[in-house]
Amino acid sequence: MWDFSVITKDMENVMDVFQKGQVVKICAPMVRYSKLAFRSLVRKYDCDLCFTPMIVAADFMRSNKARDSEFTTSQADRPLIVQFAAKDSQTLADAACIVSPFSDGVDLNCGCPQRWAMADGYGACLINKPELVRDMVRQVRNQVENPNFSVSIKIRFRTRIHRDIRLTVDLCQKAEAAGVSWVTVHGRTADERHQPVHYDAIKTIKDSLSVPVVANGDIKNLKDVESTRQLTAIDGVMAARGLLANPAMFAGYEDTPLECVWDWVDIALEHGTPFTCFHHHLMYMMEKITSQQEKKVFNALSSTSAVLDYLNETYGSARLLFVSVS
C-alpha cells in the first residue's frame, strides 16, 4: 500500500508553470520508462513537469496490486501529472479522485497508436469521439474537489491532416469548453511513426484555443525547443526519446554528461530499480558517448554488479574528478 505520509505535498497550482513566460519543458509519459527514478533524474536537469507512464484506469480501479505497482511517487516528485487510458467518464473520474491528493493533475491519453489500446477503445481511437472526451474532462472537473487539480488531454491528429484538421480543432474546443487545462499535441497521425512533425497543424490548434498548448514530437535538444516555439507559438514542449537519450537535454547538454550517468546510477540504486530498466536507461544514455565496440560489451552485461564494475573501470576516474569539483 502507498505510504501517504511521505508522498503528500501541496502545490498551489500546476498551471503556474505556464505563467513564467518561458516554454514549459515536460517529460512525456513513457511505458516502462517515465517512472519515479527517471523522473527524479530529469528533474535535476531543468525538467519543469513530469508525467507518469500511461495507466489503464479500469485496471487501476480494479486492483490494489495495480495501484501499488503503477503509481509510485515521493514528496519531491512534483509537479506530477498522472496519465490514464480510459474509455468511460466515471472510471476516469474515480481514478482521478484517488490520485488527486498525491499529484497535480490527470491527463487523458487520446494518442496512443498501439493496436491493443485502440482495439480496447483507448488511446488514439478517442480522437474520433469528441463528445466522449468532452464528457470525461467534465466529469473529472466536477468530481475532483481540488480546484487547482488539472485535467489535460494528449492527442494525435486524425488522418489526412490538412483535410481533417478542423475535426481535431473541434475536439480540442469541445474539451476546452468542458474545462480542460491544456492540450498536448503529438504532431503526427496515429498511422505515422517517424514521419516529419506537422508543425503547421500544431499552430492551427494553438491559434484556435485559449488554454495552453504543448507540442510533442522530435524534441531532441534546446534548439528544437526554440525552433518549435517559433514555428507554433506553443506554451510547452514534451520530450520522450530525446530525454531517454539525454536526460540532461533540457539543461542545455548536447549529449548525456557523465555526471548525469552517475546521477542515474545513484538514483536507480536508491529506488531499487529492476536491472532491466536500470540497464536499458544506461544503454539509451550512452548511445552517443560510446564506441560501437563499447556498446557491444556494455549492452551484453547481465547484472547490476557487472554494470557497476564496467562503469567504474571505464569512467571511474571521471567520477572522482566530478566529485572533487562538486
Coordinates of C-alpha atoms in Angstrom, one line a residue:
M1 CA 0.0 0.0 0.0
W2 CA 1.0 3.6 -0.5
D3 CA 2.8 5.4 2.3
F4 CA 0.6 8.5 2.2
S5 CA 2.8 10.2 4.9
V6 CA 5.7 10.6 2.5
I7 CA 4.0 11.4 -0.8
T8 CA 1.7 14.2 0.1
K9 CA 3.0 17.6 -0.8
D10 CA 0.7 20.5 -1.7
M11 CA 1.4 22.7 -4.7
E12 CA -0.5 25.9 -5.2
N13 CA -1.5 25.3 -8.8
V14 CA 0.3 23.3 -11.5
M15 CA -0.9 25.9 -14.1
D16 CA 1.7 28.3 -12.5
V17 CA 4.3 26.6 -14.7
F18 CA 2.7 28.1 -17.7
Q19 CA 2.9 31.6 -16.3
K20 CA 6.6 32.2 -16.3
G21 CA 6.9 33.5 -19.9
Q22 CA 9.1 30.5 -20.8
V23 CA 8.4 27.3 -22.7
V24 CA 7.5 24.7 -20.2
K25 CA 9.7 21.6 -20.5
I26 CA 7.9 18.3 -19.9
C27 CA 8.9 14.7 -19.6
A28 CA 6.5 12.6 -21.6
P29 CA 4.5 9.6 -20.3
M30 CA 6.6 6.5 -21.4
V31 CA 5.6 3.0 -20.7
R32 CA 8.3 1.3 -18.6
Y33 CA 10.5 4.3 -18.6
S34 CA 9.0 7.5 -17.1
K35 CA 8.8 6.0 -13.6
L36 CA 9.8 7.7 -10.3
A37 CA 13.5 7.1 -10.6
F38 CA 13.8 8.5 -14.1
R39 CA 11.5 11.4 -13.2
S40 CA 13.8 12.2 -10.3
L41 CA 16.8 12.2 -12.7
V42 CA 15.3 14.6 -15.3
R43 CA 14.1 17.0 -12.5
K44 CA 17.8 17.5 -11.6
Y45 CA 18.3 18.8 -15.2
D46 CA 15.7 21.5 -15.6
C47 CA 12.6 19.4 -16.4
D48 CA 9.7 21.5 -15.3
L49 CA 6.9 18.9 -15.3
C50 CA 6.7 15.1 -15.4
F51 CA 4.1 12.6 -16.4
T52 CA 3.7 9.0 -15.1
P53 CA 3.6 6.2 -17.7
M54 CA 0.2 5.6 -19.1
I55 CA -2.0 3.7 -16.6
V56 CA -5.2 1.9 -17.6
A57 CA -7.8 3.4 -15.4
A58 CA -10.1 0.4 -15.2
D59 CA -7.2 -1.9 -14.0
F60 CA -6.1 0.8 -11.6
M61 CA -9.6 0.9 -10.0
R62 CA -10.0 -2.9 -10.0
S63 CA -6.7 -3.9 -8.3
N64 CA -4.8 -2.8 -5.3
K65 CA -1.8 -4.5 -6.8
A66 CA -2.1 -2.5 -9.9
R67 CA -2.3 0.7 -8.0
D68 CA 0.7 -0.1 -5.9
S69 CA 2.9 -1.1 -8.9
E70 CA 1.7 1.5 -11.4
F71 CA 1.6 4.7 -9.3
T72 CA 4.7 5.4 -7.2
T73 CA 5.8 8.8 -6.2
S74 CA 7.6 10.7 -3.4
Q75 CA 7.5 14.1 -1.7
A76 CA 9.9 15.6 -4.2
D77 CA 8.2 14.3 -7.2
R78 CA 6.2 17.4 -8.1
P79 CA 4.7 18.8 -10.2
L80 CA 3.4 15.5 -11.4
I81 CA 0.7 14.5 -13.9
V82 CA -0.8 11.0 -13.9
Q83 CA -1.8 9.8 -17.3
F84 CA -4.7 7.4 -17.7
A85 CA -6.1 5.4 -20.5
A86 CA -9.8 5.4 -20.1
K87 CA -12.9 4.9 -22.3
D88 CA -15.7 5.9 -19.9
S89 CA -16.2 9.0 -17.8
Q90 CA -16.9 7.6 -14.4
T91 CA -13.9 5.3 -14.3
L92 CA -11.6 8.1 -15.2
A93 CA -13.2 10.4 -12.6
D94 CA -12.9 7.7 -9.9
A95 CA -9.2 7.2 -10.7
A96 CA -8.6 10.9 -10.7
C97 CA -10.2 11.2 -7.3
I98 CA -7.9 8.6 -5.9
V99 CA -4.7 10.2 -7.2
S100 CA -5.7 13.8 -6.7
P101 CA -4.2 14.2 -3.2
F102 CA -0.8 12.9 -4.4
S103 CA -0.4 14.5 -7.8
D104 CA -1.2 17.8 -9.5
G105 CA -3.4 16.6 -12.3
V106 CA -4.5 13.8 -14.6
D107 CA -4.1 13.5 -18.4
L108 CA -6.4 11.5 -20.7
N109 CA -4.5 9.6 -23.3
C110 CA -6.1 10.2 -26.7
G111 CA -3.0 9.5 -28.8
C112 CA -1.6 6.0 -28.1
P113 CA -1.4 4.3 -31.5
Q114 CA -0.7 0.8 -30.2
R115 CA -3.0 -1.8 -31.6
W116 CA -4.0 -3.3 -28.2
A117 CA -5.0 0.2 -26.9
M118 CA -7.1 1.1 -29.9
A119 CA -8.7 -2.4 -30.1
D120 CA -9.8 -1.9 -26.4
G121 CA -11.2 1.6 -27.1
Y122 CA -8.3 3.5 -25.6
G123 CA -5.8 6.0 -26.9
A124 CA -5.9 7.4 -30.4
C125 CA -9.4 6.0 -31.2
L126 CA -10.7 8.7 -28.8
I127 CA -9.9 11.4 -31.3
N128 CA -12.9 10.2 -33.2
K129 CA -15.1 10.6 -30.1
P130 CA -15.1 14.3 -29.2
E131 CA -18.3 14.1 -27.2
L132 CA -16.9 11.3 -25.0
V133 CA -13.7 13.2 -24.5
R134 CA -15.6 16.3 -23.5
D135 CA -17.7 14.3 -21.0
M136 CA -14.6 12.6 -19.5
V137 CA -13.0 16.0 -19.0
R138 CA -16.2 17.4 -17.5
Q139 CA -16.7 14.5 -15.1
V140 CA -13.2 14.8 -13.7
R141 CA -13.6 18.5 -13.3
N142 CA -16.9 18.1 -11.5
Q143 CA -15.8 15.2 -9.2
V144 CA -12.3 16.2 -8.0
E145 CA -12.7 18.6 -5.2
N146 CA -9.4 20.4 -5.5
P147 CA -10.0 23.4 -7.9
N148 CA -6.2 23.5 -8.7
F149 CA -6.1 20.0 -10.0
S150 CA -5.5 20.0 -13.7
V151 CA -7.3 17.9 -16.4
S152 CA -5.4 17.7 -19.7
I153 CA -5.6 15.6 -22.8
K154 CA -2.8 14.3 -25.1
I155 CA -3.9 13.8 -28.7
R156 CA -2.6 13.0 -32.2
F157 CA -4.2 14.3 -35.4
R158 CA -6.9 12.5 -37.2
T159 CA -5.9 11.0 -40.6
R160 CA -5.5 13.3 -43.6
I161 CA -4.1 16.2 -41.7
H162 CA -5.0 19.1 -44.0
R163 CA -8.4 17.8 -44.8
D164 CA -9.4 16.9 -41.2
I165 CA -7.6 19.4 -39.1
R166 CA -11.0 21.1 -38.5
L167 CA -12.2 17.9 -36.8
T168 CA -9.1 17.9 -34.5
V169 CA -9.7 21.6 -33.7
D170 CA -13.4 20.7 -32.9
L171 CA -12.3 18.0 -30.5
C172 CA -9.9 20.4 -28.7
Q173 CA -12.5 23.2 -28.5
K174 CA -15.1 20.8 -27.0
A175 CA -12.5 19.7 -24.4
E176 CA -11.7 23.4 -23.7
A177 CA -15.4 24.2 -23.2
A178 CA -15.6 21.3 -20.7
G179 CA -12.8 22.7 -18.6
V180 CA -9.6 21.1 -20.0
S181 CA -6.5 22.8 -18.5
W182 CA -4.2 22.3 -21.5
V183 CA -3.8 20.2 -24.6
T184 CA -0.7 18.3 -25.7
V185 CA -0.4 17.6 -29.4
H186 CA 1.8 14.9 -30.8
G187 CA 2.4 16.3 -34.3
R188 CA 1.6 13.1 -36.2
T189 CA -1.4 10.9 -37.0
A190 CA -2.0 7.5 -35.4
D191 CA -0.6 5.9 -38.6
E192 CA 2.6 7.9 -38.6
R193 CA 5.7 6.8 -36.6
H194 CA 8.9 8.6 -37.8
Q195 CA 7.5 10.9 -40.4
P196 CA 8.1 14.7 -40.0
V197 CA 6.1 16.6 -37.4
H198 CA 3.2 18.7 -38.8
Y199 CA 4.1 22.0 -37.2
D200 CA 1.6 23.9 -39.2
A201 CA -1.2 21.8 -37.8
I202 CA 0.0 22.3 -34.3
K203 CA 0.0 26.0 -34.9
T204 CA -3.6 25.8 -36.2
I205 CA -4.7 24.2 -32.9
K206 CA -2.7 26.7 -30.9
D207 CA -4.4 29.6 -32.7
S208 CA -7.8 28.0 -32.1
L209 CA -7.6 27.6 -28.3
S210 CA -7.3 29.9 -25.2
V211 CA -5.8 27.2 -23.0
P212 CA -2.0 26.4 -23.2
V213 CA -0.9 24.0 -26.0
V214 CA 2.1 21.7 -25.6
A215 CA 3.9 20.3 -28.7
N216 CA 5.3 16.7 -28.7
G217 CA 7.5 15.1 -31.3
D218 CA 11.1 15.3 -32.3
I219 CA 12.3 17.4 -29.4
K220 CA 15.9 16.3 -29.0
N221 CA 17.7 19.4 -27.8
L222 CA 17.2 23.1 -26.7
K223 CA 17.5 24.2 -30.4
D224 CA 14.5 22.0 -31.2
V225 CA 12.6 23.6 -28.2
E226 CA 13.2 27.1 -29.6
S227 CA 12.5 26.2 -33.2
T228 CA 9.2 24.6 -32.3
R229 CA 8.2 27.6 -30.3
Q230 CA 9.0 29.9 -33.2
L231 CA 7.1 27.7 -35.7
T232 CA 4.0 27.1 -33.5
A233 CA 3.9 29.7 -30.6
I234 CA 3.2 26.8 -28.2
D235 CA 3.4 27.2 -24.4
G236 CA 5.4 24.0 -23.7
V237 CA 7.3 21.1 -25.3
M238 CA 7.1 17.4 -24.3
A239 CA 10.0 15.0 -25.0
A240 CA 10.2 11.2 -24.8
R241 CA 13.0 9.7 -26.9
G242 CA 15.1 12.8 -26.6
L243 CA 15.1 12.6 -22.8
L244 CA 15.8 8.9 -22.9
A245 CA 18.9 9.5 -25.0
N246 CA 19.9 12.6 -22.9
P247 CA 18.1 13.2 -19.6
A248 CA 20.1 16.4 -19.3
M249 CA 18.8 17.8 -22.6
F250 CA 16.6 20.5 -21.0
A251 CA 19.7 21.8 -19.1
G252 CA 21.4 22.5 -22.4
Y253 CA 23.7 19.5 -22.8
E254 CA 24.1 18.2 -26.4
D255 CA 25.0 14.7 -25.2
T256 CA 24.5 13.0 -21.9
P257 CA 27.2 14.3 -19.5
L258 CA 29.0 11.7 -17.4
E259 CA 27.7 13.3 -14.2
C260 CA 24.2 12.5 -15.4
V261 CA 25.1 8.9 -15.9
W262 CA 26.4 8.7 -12.3
D263 CA 23.3 10.5 -11.1
W264 CA 21.2 7.8 -12.7
V265 CA 23.3 5.1 -11.1
D266 CA 22.8 6.6 -7.6
I267 CA 19.1 7.3 -8.1
A268 CA 18.3 3.9 -9.6
L269 CA 20.1 2.1 -6.8
E270 CA 18.4 4.2 -4.2
H271 CA 15.0 3.3 -5.7
G272 CA 15.7 -0.4 -6.2
T273 CA 15.2 -0.1 -9.9
P274 CA 15.0 -3.5 -11.6
F275 CA 18.1 -4.4 -13.6
T276 CA 16.4 -4.4 -17.0
C277 CA 15.1 -0.9 -16.6
F278 CA 18.3 0.3 -15.0
H279 CA 20.4 -1.2 -17.8
H280 CA 18.1 0.0 -20.7
H281 CA 18.2 3.6 -19.5
L282 CA 22.0 3.5 -19.5
M283 CA 22.0 2.0 -23.0
Y284 CA 19.9 4.9 -24.2
M285 CA 22.0 7.5 -22.3
M286 CA 25.4 6.1 -23.5
E287 CA 24.4 5.6 -27.2
K288 CA 26.2 8.7 -28.4
I289 CA 29.1 8.7 -26.0
T290 CA 30.4 5.2 -26.5
S291 CA 32.1 3.4 -29.5
Q292 CA 30.5 0.5 -31.3
Q293 CA 32.8 -1.9 -29.5
E294 CA 32.0 -0.4 -26.1
K295 CA 28.3 -0.7 -26.9
K296 CA 28.6 -4.3 -27.8
V297 CA 30.3 -5.1 -24.5
F298 CA 28.1 -2.9 -22.3
N299 CA 24.8 -4.0 -23.8
A300 CA 25.7 -7.6 -23.2
L301 CA 26.1 -7.1 -19.4
S302 CA 23.6 -9.1 -17.4
S303 CA 23.7 -7.9 -13.8
T304 CA 23.8 -4.7 -11.8
S305 CA 27.1 -5.6 -10.4
A306 CA 28.6 -6.1 -13.8
V307 CA 27.3 -2.7 -15.0
L308 CA 28.8 -1.0 -11.9
D309 CA 32.1 -2.8 -12.5
Y310 CA 32.2 -1.7 -16.1
L311 CA 31.3 1.9 -15.3
N312 CA 33.9 2.1 -12.5
E313 CA 36.6 0.6 -14.7
T314 CA 35.8 2.8 -17.7
Y315 CA 34.7 6.1 -16.2
G316 CA 35.7 5.8 -12.5
S317 CA 38.4 8.4 -12.8
A318 CA 35.9 10.9 -14.4
R319 CA 33.6 10.3 -11.5
L320 CA 36.3 11.0 -8.9
L321 CA 37.1 14.3 -10.8
F322 CA 33.4 15.2 -10.8
V323 CA 33.0 14.5 -7.1
S324 CA 36.1 16.5 -6.2
V325 CA 35.0 19.5 -8.3
S326 CA 31.5 19.3 -6.8

